[in-house]
Short mmCIF file of C-alpha atoms in Angstrom, two decimals:
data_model
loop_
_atom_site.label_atom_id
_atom_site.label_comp_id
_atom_site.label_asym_id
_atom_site.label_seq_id
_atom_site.Cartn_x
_atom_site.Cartn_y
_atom_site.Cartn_z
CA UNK D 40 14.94 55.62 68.30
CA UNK D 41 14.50 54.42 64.88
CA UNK D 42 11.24 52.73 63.56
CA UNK D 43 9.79 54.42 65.90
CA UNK D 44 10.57 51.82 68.93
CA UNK D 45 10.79 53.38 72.12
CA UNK D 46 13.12 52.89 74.98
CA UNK D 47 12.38 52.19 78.61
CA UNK D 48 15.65 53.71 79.39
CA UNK D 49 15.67 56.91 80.98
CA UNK D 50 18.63 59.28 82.07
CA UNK D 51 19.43 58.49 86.23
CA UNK D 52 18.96 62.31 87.95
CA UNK D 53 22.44 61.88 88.89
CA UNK D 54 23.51 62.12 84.98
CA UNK D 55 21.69 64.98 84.90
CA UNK D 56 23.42 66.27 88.12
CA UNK D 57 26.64 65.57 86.60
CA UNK D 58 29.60 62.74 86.95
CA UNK D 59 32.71 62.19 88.20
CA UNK D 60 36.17 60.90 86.71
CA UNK D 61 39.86 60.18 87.30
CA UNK D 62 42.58 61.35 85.10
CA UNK D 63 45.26 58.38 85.21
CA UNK D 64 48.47 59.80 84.42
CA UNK D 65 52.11 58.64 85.22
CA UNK D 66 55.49 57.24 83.74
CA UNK D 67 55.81 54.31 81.05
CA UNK D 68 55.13 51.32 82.70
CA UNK D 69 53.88 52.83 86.28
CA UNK D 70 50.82 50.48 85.79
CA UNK D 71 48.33 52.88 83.87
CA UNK D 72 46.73 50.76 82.09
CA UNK D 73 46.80 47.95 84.80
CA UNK D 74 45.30 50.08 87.38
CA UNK D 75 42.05 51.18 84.58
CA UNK D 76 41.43 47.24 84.67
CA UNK D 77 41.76 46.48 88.44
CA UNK D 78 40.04 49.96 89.40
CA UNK D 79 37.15 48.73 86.93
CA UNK D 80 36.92 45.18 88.05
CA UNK D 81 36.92 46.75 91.84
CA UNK D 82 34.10 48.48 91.21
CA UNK D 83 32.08 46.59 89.44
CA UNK D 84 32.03 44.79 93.05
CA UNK D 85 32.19 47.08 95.34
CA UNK D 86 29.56 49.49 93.96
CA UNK D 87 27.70 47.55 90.97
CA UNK D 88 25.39 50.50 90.70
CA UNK D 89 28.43 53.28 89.27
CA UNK D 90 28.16 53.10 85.60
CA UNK D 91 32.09 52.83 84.89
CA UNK D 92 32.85 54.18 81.01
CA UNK D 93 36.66 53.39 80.06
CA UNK D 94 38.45 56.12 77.84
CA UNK D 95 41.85 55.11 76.71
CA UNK D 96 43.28 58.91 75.79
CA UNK D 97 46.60 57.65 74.44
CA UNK D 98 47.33 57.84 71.02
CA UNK D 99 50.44 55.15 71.64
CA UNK D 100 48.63 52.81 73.33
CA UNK D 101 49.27 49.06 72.95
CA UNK D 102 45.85 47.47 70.63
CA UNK D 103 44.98 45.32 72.77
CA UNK D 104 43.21 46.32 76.24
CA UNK D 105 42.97 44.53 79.15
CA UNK D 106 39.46 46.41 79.62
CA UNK D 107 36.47 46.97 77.46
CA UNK D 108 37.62 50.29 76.01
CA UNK D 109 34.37 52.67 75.65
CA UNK D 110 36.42 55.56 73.90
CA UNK D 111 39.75 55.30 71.92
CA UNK D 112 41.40 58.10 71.04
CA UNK D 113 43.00 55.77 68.44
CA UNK D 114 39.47 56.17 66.39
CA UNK D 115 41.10 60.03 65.98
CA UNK D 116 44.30 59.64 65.81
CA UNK D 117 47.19 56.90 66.35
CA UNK D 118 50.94 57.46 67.09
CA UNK D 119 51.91 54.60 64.78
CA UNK D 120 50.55 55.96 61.84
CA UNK D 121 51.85 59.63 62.34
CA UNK D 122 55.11 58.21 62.71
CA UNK D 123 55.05 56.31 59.22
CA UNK D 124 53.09 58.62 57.26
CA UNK D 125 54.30 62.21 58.89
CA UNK D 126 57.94 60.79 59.30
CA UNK D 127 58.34 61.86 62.94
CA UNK D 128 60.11 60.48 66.15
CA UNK D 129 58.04 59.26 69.14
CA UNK D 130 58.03 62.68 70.84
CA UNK D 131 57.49 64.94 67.77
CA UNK D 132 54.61 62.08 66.82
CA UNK D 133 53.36 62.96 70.44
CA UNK D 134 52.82 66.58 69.94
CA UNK D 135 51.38 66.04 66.38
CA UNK D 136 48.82 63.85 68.00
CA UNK D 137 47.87 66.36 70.58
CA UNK D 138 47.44 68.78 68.67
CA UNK D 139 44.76 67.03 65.92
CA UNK D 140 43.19 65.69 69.48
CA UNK D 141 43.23 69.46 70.96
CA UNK D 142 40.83 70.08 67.29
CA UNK D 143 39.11 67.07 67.95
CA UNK D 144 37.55 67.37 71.51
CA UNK D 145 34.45 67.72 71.11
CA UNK D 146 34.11 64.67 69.36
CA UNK D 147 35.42 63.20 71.87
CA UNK D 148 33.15 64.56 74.54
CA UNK D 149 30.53 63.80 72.22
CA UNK D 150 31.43 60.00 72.42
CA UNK D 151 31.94 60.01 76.16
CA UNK D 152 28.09 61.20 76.55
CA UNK D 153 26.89 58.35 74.28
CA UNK D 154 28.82 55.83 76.24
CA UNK D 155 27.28 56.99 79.37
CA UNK D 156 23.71 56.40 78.32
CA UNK D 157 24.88 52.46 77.09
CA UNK D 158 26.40 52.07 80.39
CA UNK D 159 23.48 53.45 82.41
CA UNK D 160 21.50 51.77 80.17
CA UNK D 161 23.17 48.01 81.25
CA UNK D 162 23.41 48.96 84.74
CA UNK D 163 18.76 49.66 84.77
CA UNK D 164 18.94 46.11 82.36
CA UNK D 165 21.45 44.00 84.99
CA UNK D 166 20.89 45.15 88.33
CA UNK D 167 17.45 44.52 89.29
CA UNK D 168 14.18 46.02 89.53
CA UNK D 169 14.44 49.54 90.38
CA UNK D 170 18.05 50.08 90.81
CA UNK D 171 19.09 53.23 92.42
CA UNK D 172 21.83 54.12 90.01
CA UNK D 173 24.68 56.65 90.70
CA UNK D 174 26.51 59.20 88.95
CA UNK D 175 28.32 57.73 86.04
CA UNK D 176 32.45 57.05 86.40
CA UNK D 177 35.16 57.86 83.80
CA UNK D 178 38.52 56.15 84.52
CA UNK D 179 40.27 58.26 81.50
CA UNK D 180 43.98 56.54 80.79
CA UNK D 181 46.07 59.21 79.95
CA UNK D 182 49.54 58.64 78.15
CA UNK D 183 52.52 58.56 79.99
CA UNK D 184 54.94 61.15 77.93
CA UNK D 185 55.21 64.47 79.83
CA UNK D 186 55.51 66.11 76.65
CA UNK D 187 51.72 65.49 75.76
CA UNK D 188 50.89 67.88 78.88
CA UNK D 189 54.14 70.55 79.17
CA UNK D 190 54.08 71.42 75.41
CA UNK D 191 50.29 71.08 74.28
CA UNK D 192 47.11 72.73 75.95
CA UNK D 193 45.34 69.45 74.34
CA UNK D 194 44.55 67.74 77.60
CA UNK D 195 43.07 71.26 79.37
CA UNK D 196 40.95 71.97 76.71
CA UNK D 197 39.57 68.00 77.24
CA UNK D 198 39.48 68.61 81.02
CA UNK D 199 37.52 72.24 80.15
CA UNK D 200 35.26 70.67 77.89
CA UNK D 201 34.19 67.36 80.46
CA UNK D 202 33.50 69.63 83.11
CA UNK D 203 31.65 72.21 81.56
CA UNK D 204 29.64 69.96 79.12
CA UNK D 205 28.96 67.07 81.39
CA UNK D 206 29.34 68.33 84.33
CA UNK D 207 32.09 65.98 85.35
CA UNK D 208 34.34 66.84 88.66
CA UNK D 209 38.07 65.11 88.01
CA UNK D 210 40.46 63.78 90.32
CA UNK D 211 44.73 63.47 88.50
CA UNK D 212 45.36 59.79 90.28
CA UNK D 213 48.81 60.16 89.34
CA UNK D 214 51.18 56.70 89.50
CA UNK D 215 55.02 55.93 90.22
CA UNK D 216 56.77 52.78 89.87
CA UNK D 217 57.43 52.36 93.68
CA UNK D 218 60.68 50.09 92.36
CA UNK D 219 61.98 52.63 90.76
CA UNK D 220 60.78 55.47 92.84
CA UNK D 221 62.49 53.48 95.91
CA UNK D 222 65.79 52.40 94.59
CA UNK D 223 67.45 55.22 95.67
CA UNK D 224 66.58 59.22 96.91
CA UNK D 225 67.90 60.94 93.08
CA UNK D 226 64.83 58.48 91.87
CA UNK D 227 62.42 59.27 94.97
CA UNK D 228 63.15 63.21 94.75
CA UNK D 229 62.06 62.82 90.39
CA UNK D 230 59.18 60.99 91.31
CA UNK D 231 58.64 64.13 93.64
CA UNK D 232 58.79 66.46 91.53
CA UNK D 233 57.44 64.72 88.44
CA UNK D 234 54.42 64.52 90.65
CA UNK D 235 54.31 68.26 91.63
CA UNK D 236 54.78 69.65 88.01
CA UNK D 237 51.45 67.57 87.39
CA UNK D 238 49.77 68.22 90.11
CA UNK D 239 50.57 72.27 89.44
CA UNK D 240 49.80 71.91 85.71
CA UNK D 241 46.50 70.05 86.04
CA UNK D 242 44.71 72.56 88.66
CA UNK D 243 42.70 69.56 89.57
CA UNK D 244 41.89 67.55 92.89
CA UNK D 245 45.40 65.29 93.12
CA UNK D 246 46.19 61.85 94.76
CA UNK D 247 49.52 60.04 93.83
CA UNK D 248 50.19 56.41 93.74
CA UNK D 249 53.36 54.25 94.52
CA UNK D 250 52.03 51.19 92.57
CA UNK D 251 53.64 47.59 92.51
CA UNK D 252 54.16 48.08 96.36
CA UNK D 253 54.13 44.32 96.55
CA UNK D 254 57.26 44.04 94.78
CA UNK D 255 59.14 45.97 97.18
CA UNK D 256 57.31 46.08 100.75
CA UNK D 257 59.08 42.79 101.44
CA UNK D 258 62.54 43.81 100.03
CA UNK D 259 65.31 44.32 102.49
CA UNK D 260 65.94 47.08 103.93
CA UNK D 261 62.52 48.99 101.92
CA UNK D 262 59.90 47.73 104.40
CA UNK D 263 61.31 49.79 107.70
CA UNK D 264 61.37 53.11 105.51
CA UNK D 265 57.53 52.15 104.41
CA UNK D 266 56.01 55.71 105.86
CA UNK D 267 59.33 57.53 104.87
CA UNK D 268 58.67 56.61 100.81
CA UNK D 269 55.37 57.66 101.42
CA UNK D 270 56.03 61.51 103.32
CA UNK D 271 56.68 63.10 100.01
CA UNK D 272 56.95 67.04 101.09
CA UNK D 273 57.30 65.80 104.98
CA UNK D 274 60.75 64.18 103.81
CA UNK D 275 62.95 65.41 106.42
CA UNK D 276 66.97 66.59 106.15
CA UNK D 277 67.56 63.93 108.39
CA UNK D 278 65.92 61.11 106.72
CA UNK D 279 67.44 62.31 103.32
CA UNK D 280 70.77 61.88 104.51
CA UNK D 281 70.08 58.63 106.55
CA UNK D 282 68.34 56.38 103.52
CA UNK D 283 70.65 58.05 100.70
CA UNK D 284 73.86 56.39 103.31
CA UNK D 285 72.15 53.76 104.15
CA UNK D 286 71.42 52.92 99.73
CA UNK D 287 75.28 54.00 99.13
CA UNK D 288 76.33 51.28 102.01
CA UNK D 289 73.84 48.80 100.74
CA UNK D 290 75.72 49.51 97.25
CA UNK D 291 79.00 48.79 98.74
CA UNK D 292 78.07 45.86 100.43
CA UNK D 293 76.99 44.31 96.57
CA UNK D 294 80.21 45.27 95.34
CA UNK D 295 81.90 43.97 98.25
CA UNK D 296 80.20 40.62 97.99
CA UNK D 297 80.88 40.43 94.34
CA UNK D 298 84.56 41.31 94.38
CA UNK D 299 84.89 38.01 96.08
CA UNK D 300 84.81 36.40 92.71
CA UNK D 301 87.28 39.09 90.93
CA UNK D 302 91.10 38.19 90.54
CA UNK D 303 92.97 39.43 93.84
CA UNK D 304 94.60 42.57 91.54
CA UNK D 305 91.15 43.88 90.40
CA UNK D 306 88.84 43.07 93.43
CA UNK D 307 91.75 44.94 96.05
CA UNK D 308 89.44 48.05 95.67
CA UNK D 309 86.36 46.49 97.08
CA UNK D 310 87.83 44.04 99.79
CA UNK D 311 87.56 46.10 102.14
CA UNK D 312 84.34 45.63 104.37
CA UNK D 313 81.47 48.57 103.74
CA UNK D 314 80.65 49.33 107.55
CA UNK D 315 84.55 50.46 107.77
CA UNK D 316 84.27 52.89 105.01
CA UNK D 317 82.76 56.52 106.00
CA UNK D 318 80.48 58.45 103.51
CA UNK D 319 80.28 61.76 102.72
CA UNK D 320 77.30 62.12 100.79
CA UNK D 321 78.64 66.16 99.13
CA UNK D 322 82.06 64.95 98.34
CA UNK D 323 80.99 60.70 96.98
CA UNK D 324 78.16 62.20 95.13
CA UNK D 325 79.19 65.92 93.93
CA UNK D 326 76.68 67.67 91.92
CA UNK D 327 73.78 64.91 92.13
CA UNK D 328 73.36 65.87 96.22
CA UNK D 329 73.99 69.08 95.87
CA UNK D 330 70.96 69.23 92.84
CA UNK D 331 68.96 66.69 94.68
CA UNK D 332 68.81 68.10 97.87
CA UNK D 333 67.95 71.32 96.04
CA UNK D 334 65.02 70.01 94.17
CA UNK D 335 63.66 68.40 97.42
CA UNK D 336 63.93 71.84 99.14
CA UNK D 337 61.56 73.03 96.14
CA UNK D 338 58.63 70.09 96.90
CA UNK D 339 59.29 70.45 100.43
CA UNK D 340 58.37 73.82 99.82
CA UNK D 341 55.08 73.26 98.18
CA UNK D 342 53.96 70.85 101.08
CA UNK D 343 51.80 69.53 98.90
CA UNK D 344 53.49 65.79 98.01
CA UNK D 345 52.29 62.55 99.67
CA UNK D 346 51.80 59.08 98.49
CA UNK D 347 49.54 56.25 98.68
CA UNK D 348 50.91 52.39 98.13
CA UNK D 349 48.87 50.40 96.26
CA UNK D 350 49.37 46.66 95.11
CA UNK D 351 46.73 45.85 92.64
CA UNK D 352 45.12 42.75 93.51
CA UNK D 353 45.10 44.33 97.44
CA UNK D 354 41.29 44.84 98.03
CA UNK D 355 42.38 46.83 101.19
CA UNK D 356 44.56 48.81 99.07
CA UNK D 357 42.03 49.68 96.44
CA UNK D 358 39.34 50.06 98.98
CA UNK D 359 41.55 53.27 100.57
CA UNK D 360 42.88 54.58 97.28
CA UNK D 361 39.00 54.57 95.88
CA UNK D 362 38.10 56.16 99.12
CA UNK D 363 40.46 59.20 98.70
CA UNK D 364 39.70 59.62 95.64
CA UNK D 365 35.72 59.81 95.93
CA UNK D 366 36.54 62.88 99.26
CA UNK D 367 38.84 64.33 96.89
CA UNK D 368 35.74 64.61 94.39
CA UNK D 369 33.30 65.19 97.10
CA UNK D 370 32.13 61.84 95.72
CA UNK D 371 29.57 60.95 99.02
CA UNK D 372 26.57 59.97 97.18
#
């Protein structure tokens, strides 16, 4: 320390040990960023005693955070500015950023370990006399452009590095819009397989999230298919052709109700009631089934899809999904 003051601070065993961390990744708008702040605010309760250090790992991100932001990428490199001063679209700004962050890792690292000690250092100053203090937490928010992880080896190298130098076991909590995921099977089976290409390309310990549940688990007609949404891989043949009729007829029914207000020439097509029209899912739909039911075959074939619901200000919720996620670390301590 300078002047020569020393600190009462010293490192927890359980930095020495090593740490553990999520890798938030998902869509625009699946609630990334949202889920760093309630996940952080959740613990802070319900287990005062993990030192929680926020990385935001997304060049694009918004400037303002809804959490105290430990690391910014930003500080290395920021989308904005490659786009004005390198000229570049979003995507091409992307992989321009990844690859200055794939240089700059160890910097990065660097500034993870110093955040640590602060935050070990306010949980020994806040929570009492002798606190027993547990292994630190990283909740890292990842950006939500596929790109950054299919066509740069930036984010590997950062998961190589935080393991090996820190010690740090990760867990991918990957996140879907369950509005969008739900609104009809061609969106469920990309949500699929969106979260199997991650789950394949991150080698790590994997749960996946349907997020905003509470905007759809009282919608009609989503709350009776609640486990089906949630069966990933275990999707059967028979309940892929039974919700994809059942959205078509729901589509109909829309249609039917808003023809009402058409002139008699233009609404004759839709006058007549849904539950007397038959579909045939290969000949209404074409290609889309046949390429649907084809990618579904593929995750069904891995086994390996499932999802977890999670509405954000659900204690319950966020009580299971933190659960999963400390067995899938071995997290026990």
């Amino acid at each position: 320390m300078e002047g020569g003051h020393q600190s009462s601070f010293s490192p927890s065993p359980l930095f020495l040990k090593g740490m553990f961390g999520e890798l938030i990744c998902g869509p625009p708008g699946s609630g990334k960023t949202t889920y760093c702040e309630g996940k952080r605010q959740f613990l802070s309760v319900y287990d005062p005693c993990r030192p929680v250090i926020m990385v935001n790992f997304d060049p694009a991100n918004e400037s303002v955070f809804p959490y105290p932001c430990d690391v910014d990428i930003r500080d290395v490199v920021c989308l904005e500015k490659v786009m004005e001063e390198e000229n570049l679209g979003p995507n091409g700004s992307y992989l321009f950023c990844a690859e200055v962050i794939g240089q700059r890792v160890d910097w990065v690292v660097g500034q993870i370990e110093s955040a640590v000690e602060r935050r070990i250092e306010e949980v020994y100053a806040t929570a009492g006399p002798s606190p027993t203090v547990k292994a630190p937490y990283l909740l890292i928010d990842c950006p939500g452009q596929v790109e950054f992880y299919i066509n740069s080896d930036a984010l590997h190298v950062f998961i190589s590095k935080v393991q090996k130098r820190v010690q740090c076991s990760l867990c991918t909590v990957h996140l879907v819009d369950a509005a969008i995921a739900t609104r009809d099977i061609p969106s469920y089976v990309s949500s699929c397989v969106l979260a199997l290409t991650t789950m394949i390309d991150h080698e790590l310990p994997h749960i996946n999230l349907l997020t905003k549940w509470d905007t759809v688990e009282n919608t009609e007609g989503v709350e009776s298919e609640f486990e089906i949404f949630l069966s990933g891989s275990n999707f059967s043949d028979e309940d892929f052709e039974r919700v994809w009729v059942k959205q078509i007829k729901k589509k109909r029914y829309e249609q039917y109700v808003a023809a009402q207000c058409l002139p008699s020439d233009k609404a004759a097509a839709y006058l007549k009631k849904p539950e007397d029209l038959p579909v045939d899912l290969e000949k209404e739909c074409g290609t889309l089934y046949k390429h649907t039911k084809a990618l579904m075959g593929v995750v069904e074939g891995y086994g390996i899809v499932g999802f977890l619901p999670l509405a954000i200000q659900s204690e319950n919720m966020m009580l299971k999904v933190t659960r999963e996620i400390d067995g899938a670390l071995g997290n026990f301590v």
